[in-house]
Coordinates of C-alpha atoms in Angstrom, one line a residue:
M1 CA 62.0 24.0 -52.2
T2 CA 58.3 24.7 -52.9
G3 CA 56.8 26.9 -55.8
E4 CA 54.6 30.4 -55.2
L5 CA 51.5 28.5 -55.6
S6 CA 52.8 26.5 -52.5
I7 CA 53.2 29.8 -50.6
D8 CA 49.8 31.0 -52.0
T9 CA 48.0 28.1 -50.4
I10 CA 49.8 28.6 -46.8
K11 CA 48.9 32.5 -47.3
N12 CA 45.0 31.4 -48.0
A13 CA 44.9 28.6 -45.0
S14 CA 46.8 31.4 -42.6
E15 CA 43.8 34.0 -43.5
L16 CA 41.3 31.2 -42.8
V17 CA 42.8 30.6 -39.6
N18 CA 43.1 34.1 -38.6
T19 CA 39.6 35.0 -39.7
T20 CA 38.0 32.1 -37.3
L21 CA 40.5 32.8 -34.5
I22 CA 39.7 36.2 -34.2
S23 CA 36.2 36.2 -35.2
K24 CA 35.8 33.5 -32.2
G25 CA 37.2 36.1 -30.1
Y26 CA 40.4 33.5 -29.0
I27 CA 43.1 36.5 -30.2
T28 CA 43.0 40.0 -31.6
E29 CA 46.1 40.0 -34.0
D30 CA 46.8 37.9 -36.8
L31 CA 49.2 35.0 -36.1
K32 CA 52.5 35.3 -37.9
F33 CA 54.2 32.9 -39.7
P34 CA 57.9 32.8 -41.2
I35 CA 57.0 32.2 -44.8
I36 CA 54.4 34.8 -45.7
D37 CA 55.3 37.3 -42.7
W38 CA 59.1 37.1 -42.6
E39 CA 59.5 40.5 -43.2
D40 CA 57.1 41.6 -40.0
L41 CA 58.8 39.1 -37.9
I42 CA 62.5 40.3 -38.3
T43 CA 61.7 44.3 -37.6
D44 CA 63.1 44.0 -34.0
Q45 CA 66.1 42.1 -35.0
P46 CA 69.4 43.5 -34.5
E47 CA 70.8 42.2 -37.6
K48 CA 68.2 42.6 -40.1
E49 CA 70.0 43.1 -43.2
A50 CA 71.5 39.7 -42.7
L51 CA 68.0 38.2 -42.2
Q52 CA 66.4 40.1 -44.9
K53 CA 66.5 37.3 -47.6
L54 CA 64.7 34.1 -46.8
V55 CA 64.9 30.9 -48.7
V56 CA 62.0 29.0 -48.2
A57 CA 63.0 25.2 -47.7
D58 CA 61.0 22.3 -47.2
K59 CA 61.5 22.0 -43.4
I60 CA 60.2 25.6 -42.6
Y61 CA 57.1 24.9 -44.9
N62 CA 56.3 22.0 -43.5
N63 CA 56.7 23.6 -39.8
D64 CA 54.2 26.4 -41.2
K65 CA 51.9 24.1 -42.8
N66 CA 51.5 21.8 -39.8
I67 CA 51.2 24.9 -37.3
I68 CA 48.2 26.1 -39.6
N69 CA 46.5 22.5 -40.0
I70 CA 46.6 21.9 -36.0
I71 CA 45.4 25.2 -35.2
Y72 CA 42.3 24.3 -37.7
S73 CA 42.0 21.0 -36.3
L74 CA 41.7 22.5 -32.9
T75 CA 39.3 25.0 -33.9
Q76 CA 37.4 22.2 -35.5
S77 CA 37.0 20.3 -32.8
I78 CA 36.5 23.3 -30.4
D79 CA 33.5 23.9 -32.3
R80 CA 32.5 20.3 -32.4
H81 CA 32.7 20.1 -28.7
Q82 CA 30.9 23.9 -28.4
A83 CA 28.2 22.0 -30.6
Q84 CA 27.9 19.0 -28.4
Q85 CA 27.7 20.7 -25.2
K86 CA 25.3 23.0 -26.5
S87 CA 22.9 20.0 -27.5
I88 CA 23.9 18.7 -24.0
S89 CA 22.7 21.8 -22.3
M90 CA 19.6 21.9 -24.2
A91 CA 18.7 18.5 -23.4
I92 CA 19.6 18.9 -19.7
L93 CA 17.4 22.1 -20.2
Q94 CA 14.8 20.0 -21.6
K95 CA 15.1 17.4 -18.9
D96 CA 14.7 20.2 -16.2
T97 CA 11.7 21.5 -18.0
T98 CA 10.1 18.4 -18.1
I99 CA 11.4 17.4 -14.5
E100 CA 9.9 20.8 -13.2
A101 CA 6.8 20.4 -15.3
L102 CA 6.4 16.9 -13.4
Q103 CA 6.9 18.3 -10.0
K104 CA 4.0 20.6 -10.5
K105 CA 2.0 18.1 -11.5
I106 CA 2.9 15.4 -8.8
Q107 CA 2.4 18.7 -6.3
T108 CA -1.2 19.4 -7.9
L109 CA -2.1 15.8 -7.8
E110 CA -0.6 15.7 -4.2
Q111 CA -3.0 18.7 -3.5
Q112 CA -6.1 17.1 -5.3
V113 CA -5.2 13.6 -3.3
Q114 CA -5.2 15.7 0.1
G115 CA -8.4 17.2 -0.9
Y116 CA -9.8 14.1 -1.6
E117 CA -8.5 12.7 1.6
Q118 CA -9.8 15.6 3.6
K119 CA -13.2 15.2 2.0
Y120 CA -13.2 11.2 2.5
E121 CA -12.4 11.7 5.9
K122 CA -15.2 14.5 6.6
S123 CA -17.6 12.0 4.5
V124 CA -16.7 9.0 7.0
Y125 CA -16.9 11.2 9.7
S126 CA -20.3 12.5 8.8
D127 CA -21.3 9.0 8.0
H128 CA -19.9 7.8 11.5
L129 CA -21.7 10.2 13.3
N130 CA -24.9 10.2 11.4
M131 CA -24.9 6.1 11.7
S132 CA -23.8 6.5 15.2
E133 CA -26.8 9.0 16.2
K134 CA -29.1 6.8 13.9
I135 CA -27.9 3.8 15.7
T136 CA -28.2 5.4 19.1
R137 CA -31.9 6.6 18.3
L138 CA -32.9 3.1 17.1
T139 CA -31.2 1.7 20.4
K140 CA -32.9 3.9 22.2
L141 CA -36.2 3.0 20.7
S142 CA -35.7 -0.6 20.8
K143 CA -34.8 -0.3 24.5
T144 CA -37.7 1.5 25.3
Q145 CA -39.7 -1.1 23.4
A146 CA -38.1 -3.8 24.9
K147 CA -39.0 -2.2 28.5
E148 CA -42.4 -1.9 27.7
L149 CA -42.3 -5.8 26.4
A150 CA -40.4 -6.8 29.7
K151 CA -43.4 -4.6 31.8
L152 CA -46.3 -6.1 29.9
K153 CA -44.6 -9.7 30.4
N154 CA -43.9 -9.1 34.5
T155 CA -47.7 -7.5 34.6
S156 CA -48.8 -10.6 32.4
S157 CA -46.9 -12.9 34.8
E158 CA -48.5 -11.1 38.1
L159 CA -51.6 -10.8 36.8
Q160 CA -51.6 -14.6 35.9
T161 CA -50.1 -15.7 39.1
K162 CA -52.7 -13.5 41.0
Y163 CA -55.4 -15.6 38.5
D164 CA -53.9 -18.6 39.7
I165 CA -54.0 -18.1 43.2
E166 CA -57.1 -16.7 43.2
M167 CA -58.4 -19.4 40.9
R168 CA -57.2 -21.9 43.8
K169 CA -58.9 -19.9 46.4
K170 CA -62.3 -20.1 44.6
A171 CA -61.6 -24.1 44.0
I172 CA -61.1 -24.1 47.6
E173 CA -64.0 -22.5 48.8
I174 CA -66.2 -24.3 46.2
S175 CA -65.1 -27.5 47.5
S176 CA -65.8 -26.4 51.1
L177 CA -69.3 -25.0 49.8
K178 CA -69.6 -28.2 48.5
N179 CA -68.8 -30.3 51.3
K180 CA -71.4 -27.8 53.6
L181 CA -74.1 -28.6 50.9
L182 CA -73.8 -32.1 51.2
D183 CA -73.5 -32.3 54.9
T184 CA -76.6 -30.1 55.1
R185 CA -78.5 -32.8 52.9
N186 CA -76.9 -35.7 54.5
L187 CA -75.6 -36.8 51.5
S188 CA -72.3 -38.3 51.4
N189 CA -69.6 -37.2 49.0
T190 CA -68.2 -40.7 48.4
I191 CA -69.5 -43.5 46.3
T192 CA -71.6 -46.2 48.4
Y193 CA -72.3 -49.5 47.5
A194 CA -75.4 -51.9 48.7
R195 CA -76.4 -49.6 51.4
P196 CA -79.7 -49.2 52.8
S197 CA -81.5 -46.2 50.8
R198 CA -83.5 -43.7 52.9
S199 CA -86.9 -45.0 51.4
T200 CA -89.6 -46.0 54.4
K201 CA -90.7 -49.0 52.5
S202 CA -87.3 -50.4 53.0
A203 CA -86.0 -52.0 56.5
S204 CA -84.2 -49.4 58.5
P205 CA -81.3 -50.4 60.5
N206 CA -81.9 -47.0 63.0
P207 CA -85.0 -48.3 64.8
M208 CA -85.2 -45.4 66.5
G209 CA -85.9 -43.1 63.4
Q210 CA -83.1 -41.0 63.4
E211 CA -81.1 -39.7 60.5
F212 CA -78.3 -42.2 59.1
N213 CA -75.0 -41.2 59.2
P214 CA -72.7 -43.2 56.9
N215 CA -69.5 -41.3 58.6
V216 CA -70.8 -42.7 62.2
V217 CA -70.1 -45.7 63.5
Y218 CA -73.1 -46.7 65.6
N219 CA -73.5 -49.2 68.9
N220 CA -70.3 -47.5 69.6
K221 CA -68.5 -45.0 71.4
P222 CA -65.9 -43.3 68.9
I223 CA -62.7 -42.0 70.3
I224 CA -62.5 -39.6 67.4
D225 CA -65.6 -37.5 66.8
N226 CA -66.5 -37.6 63.1
S227 CA -69.6 -35.6 63.2
A228 CA -70.7 -33.0 60.2
T229 CA -69.9 -30.2 62.5
R230 CA -66.5 -31.3 63.2
M231 CA -66.1 -31.7 59.0
T232 CA -67.1 -28.3 58.7
S233 CA -64.7 -26.5 60.6
G234 CA -62.0 -28.7 59.6
S235 CA -62.5 -27.9 56.1
E236 CA -62.7 -24.1 56.9
D237 CA -59.2 -24.2 58.8
S238 CA -57.7 -25.8 55.9
S239 CA -58.8 -23.2 53.5
A240 CA -57.3 -20.6 55.7
I241 CA -54.0 -22.3 55.9
I242 CA -53.9 -22.8 51.9
K243 CA -54.7 -19.2 51.5
Q244 CA -52.0 -17.8 54.3
E245 CA -49.7 -20.2 52.4
Y246 CA -50.3 -19.0 48.7
D247 CA -50.5 -15.3 50.0
G248 CA -46.9 -16.2 51.6
I249 CA -45.3 -17.6 48.0
A250 CA -46.8 -14.9 46.5
T251 CA -45.3 -12.3 48.7
Q252 CA -41.9 -14.4 48.3
L253 CA -42.1 -14.1 44.4
S254 CA -42.9 -10.8 44.7
E255 CA -39.9 -9.7 46.7
L256 CA -37.7 -11.8 44.6
I257 CA -38.9 -10.3 41.2
E258 CA -38.2 -7.0 43.0
N259 CA -35.0 -7.7 44.0
L260 CA -34.2 -9.6 40.3
M261 CA -35.5 -6.0 38.8
K262 CA -33.0 -3.8 41.0
E263 CA -29.8 -6.1 39.9
N264 CA -30.8 -6.1 36.5
S265 CA -31.1 -2.0 36.8
K266 CA -27.7 -1.8 38.5
F267 CA -26.3 -4.3 35.8
S268 CA -27.7 -1.9 33.0
N269 CA -26.5 1.2 34.5
F270 CA -22.8 -0.4 34.6
I271 CA -23.1 -1.7 31.1
N272 CA -24.3 1.7 30.1
E273 CA -21.3 3.6 31.9
L274 CA -18.9 1.1 30.3
N275 CA -20.1 1.6 26.8
E276 CA -20.3 5.5 26.9
Y277 CA -16.6 5.3 28.3
F278 CA -15.6 3.5 25.5
T279 CA -17.0 5.4 23.1
K280 CA -15.3 8.6 24.2
F281 CA -12.1 6.7 24.9
N282 CA -12.1 5.1 21.1
S283 CA -13.2 8.3 19.7
Q284 CA -9.8 9.6 21.0
L285 CA -8.0 6.8 19.9
S286 CA -9.4 6.9 16.3
I287 CA -7.0 7.5 13.2
S288 CA -8.1 11.0 12.7
N289 CA -7.3 12.1 16.3
Y290 CA -3.9 10.0 17.5
K291 CA -1.6 12.8 15.5
N292 CA -3.1 15.0 18.9
L293 CA -3.0 12.1 21.5
N294 CA -2.0 13.0 24.7
A295 CA -2.1 11.3 28.1
S296 CA -3.1 14.3 29.8
T297 CA -6.4 14.5 27.8
L298 CA -7.2 10.9 27.5
S299 CA -10.7 9.7 29.3
N300 CA -9.9 8.6 32.8
P301 CA -12.2 5.7 33.9
S302 CA -12.5 7.3 37.4
D303 CA -13.8 10.7 35.8
E304 CA -15.9 9.1 33.3
I305 CA -17.6 5.9 35.4
D306 CA -19.9 7.1 38.0
L307 CA -20.9 4.5 40.7
N308 CA -23.9 6.6 41.9
R309 CA -25.3 6.3 38.6
I310 CA -24.5 2.7 38.7
L311 CA -26.0 2.3 42.0
K312 CA -29.5 4.4 41.3
D313 CA -32.3 2.6 41.3
T314 CA -34.5 2.4 38.3
S315 CA -36.0 -1.1 38.7
T316 CA -39.4 0.2 37.3
E317 CA -38.2 -1.5 33.9
I318 CA -35.8 -4.5 32.9
D319 CA -33.4 -4.0 30.3
P320 CA -33.1 -7.2 27.7
F321 CA -29.6 -8.3 27.9
E322 CA -28.5 -8.3 24.3
F323 CA -29.8 -4.5 23.7
T324 CA -27.1 -3.4 26.2
S325 CA -24.3 -5.9 25.4
R326 CA -24.1 -5.2 21.6
P327 CA -22.9 -1.7 21.7
L328 CA -20.2 -2.6 24.5
L329 CA -19.1 -5.4 22.5
S330 CA -18.8 -3.3 19.5
N331 CA -16.9 -0.8 21.3
V332 CA -14.5 -3.7 22.7
Y333 CA -13.7 -4.6 18.9
K334 CA -12.7 -0.9 17.9
N335 CA -10.8 -0.5 21.1
Y336 CA -8.6 -3.7 20.2
H337 CA -8.2 -2.3 16.5
Y338 CA -7.0 1.2 17.8
V339 CA -4.7 0.0 20.5
S340 CA -3.2 -2.8 18.1
G341 CA -2.5 0.2 15.5
L342 CA -1.0 2.3 18.2
I343 CA 1.1 -0.3 19.1
D344 CA 2.3 -0.9 15.6
L345 CA 3.2 3.1 15.4
A346 CA 5.3 3.1 18.4
A347 CA 7.2 -0.3 17.3
S348 CA 7.7 1.6 14.2
T349 CA 8.8 4.5 15.7
L350 CA 11.4 2.6 18.6
A351 CA 13.0 0.9 15.6
G352 CA 13.6 4.1 13.9
H353 CA 14.9 5.4 17.3
E354 CA 17.6 2.2 17.8
Q355 CA 18.7 2.7 14.1
G356 CA 19.3 6.3 14.7
T357 CA 21.0 5.6 18.1
S358 CA 23.4 2.9 16.6
K359 CA 24.3 5.5 14.0
T360 CA 25.4 7.6 16.3
E361 CA 27.3 5.1 18.4
D362 CA 29.1 4.1 15.3
N363 CA 30.2 7.9 14.4
D364 CA 31.2 7.9 17.8
T365 CA 33.4 4.4 17.6
L366 CA 35.1 5.9 14.2
Q367 CA 35.8 9.1 16.0
K368 CA 37.5 7.6 19.0
L369 CA 39.6 5.4 16.7
K370 CA 40.6 8.3 14.5
E371 CA 41.8 10.3 18.0
E372 CA 43.5 7.1 19.0
N373 CA 45.1 6.6 15.5
K374 CA 46.5 10.3 15.7
A375 CA 47.9 9.8 19.1
L376 CA 49.8 6.7 18.0
Y377 CA 51.3 8.7 14.9
N378 CA 52.2 11.5 17.0
N379 CA 54.1 8.9 19.5
W380 CA 55.5 7.1 16.6
Q381 CA 57.2 10.6 15.1
S382 CA 58.3 11.3 18.8
A383 CA 60.1 8.1 18.6
I384 CA 61.6 8.4 15.4
K385 CA 62.8 11.6 16.3
A386 CA 64.3 10.3 19.6
L387 CA 66.1 7.6 17.6
D388 CA 67.9 10.1 15.1
D389 CA 68.9 12.3 18.3
W390 CA 70.5 9.2 19.8
K391 CA 72.1 8.4 16.6
S392 CA 73.4 12.0 15.8
Y393 CA 74.7 12.1 19.6
K394 CA 76.2 8.6 19.2
G395 CA 78.1 9.7 16.1
N396 CA 79.6 12.7 17.5

C-alpha cells in the first residue's frame, strides 16, 4: 500500500501530463487514472456501489505511474523530434536560400559572360573586318605599285633592247662608213709590213703610174673581183641582212613578251577569282555562322567563278606572283581550319546519335524479353491448370 504523498505525486504528474497534452493539442479532455479518478471511471458501471471503494495497491499504483512516465517520455521525445525537425527545416531553408542566391548569381554571371562573348565576337568581327579592309587596300596599293614597277621594268627592258639594236645598227653603219672612207683614200684597213709607200722617191712596182691597191693581185687575171666597188656593195648588203635579222629578233621578242603578259593576266584573274570565292566560302564556314549553315546557301563555285572574267585580256600590266598567291594561300589555311572544325562537330553529333540508337535498341530488346517472359508464364499457368484438371479427372 502507498501513502497519501504517493497519491499526490501521481496527481501532480497526471496534471502535468494532461496540461502538456492539451496545450499541444493532442487531447481535448484530461486522461483518467484509477488511483485519482476512480469515482469518475465507475459512474457508468452497473454495480457502482460494489466498486465504490478502491484500495490502492502496489500493482495499480505502479501501472498508473508507468503510464504517466511513458506518456511524459513520449511527449518529451516528440518535443525533441520536433525541435530537430525544425532545426533541419531551418537548415534546409537556409541551404535553399543559399542555393537560390547562388543560382541567381550564376545566372547573372552567365549573362555577363554572354555579354562579354557578344562584345568579344563583335570586337573580333569588327577588327577582322577592319583588318581585312586594310589588307585589301594595302594589297591593291601594293599590287598597283608592283604593276607600275613591272611596267617600268618592261619599258626599260624594251628601251634597252631597242637601244642595243640601234647601237648595233650604228656600229654596222660606222664600220661601213669606215670601209668606204678607207677605200676612197686607197688606204688599207689592215696592217701591212715591208710594203712600199706612195712616195715618188722610192721605187714603184707599178711602172705605169697607176694607183696601188693591195687587195688586187697584179699581172694576173683574177677569178674573183676584189675591187673596192665590189667590197663596198658587199658591206651594204651585209648591213641590210643584219638589220633585217635584228628586226626579226626584236619582233619575236615583242610577240613573246606580249603572249607572256596575256597568260600572266589570265593566271592573275584566275587566282583573284579563287581568292574571292574562298573568302566568301570561309566567311560562311566561320565559327559565328556555322549554326545557320545550310547547303542551299553555300557559295557555289559555278556561280562565283566566272570564266569570262578569267579570260578577259588585261595584259597592259604584269601582276607579281607573290602578291596574288599570298591571299589565296591564307584562305586555303582558313578553309582547312573551318572544315576540320565542322568534321569534329559532325563526328561528335554522330557519336551521340549512335549512343541514343543503342539505348533505343536496348529498350526494345528488354521490352521483347518482358513480353516473352509473360507469354511463358501464361503458358506455364495453363500447363499447371491442365495437369490439375487431369489429376482431378483421374481421381474421379
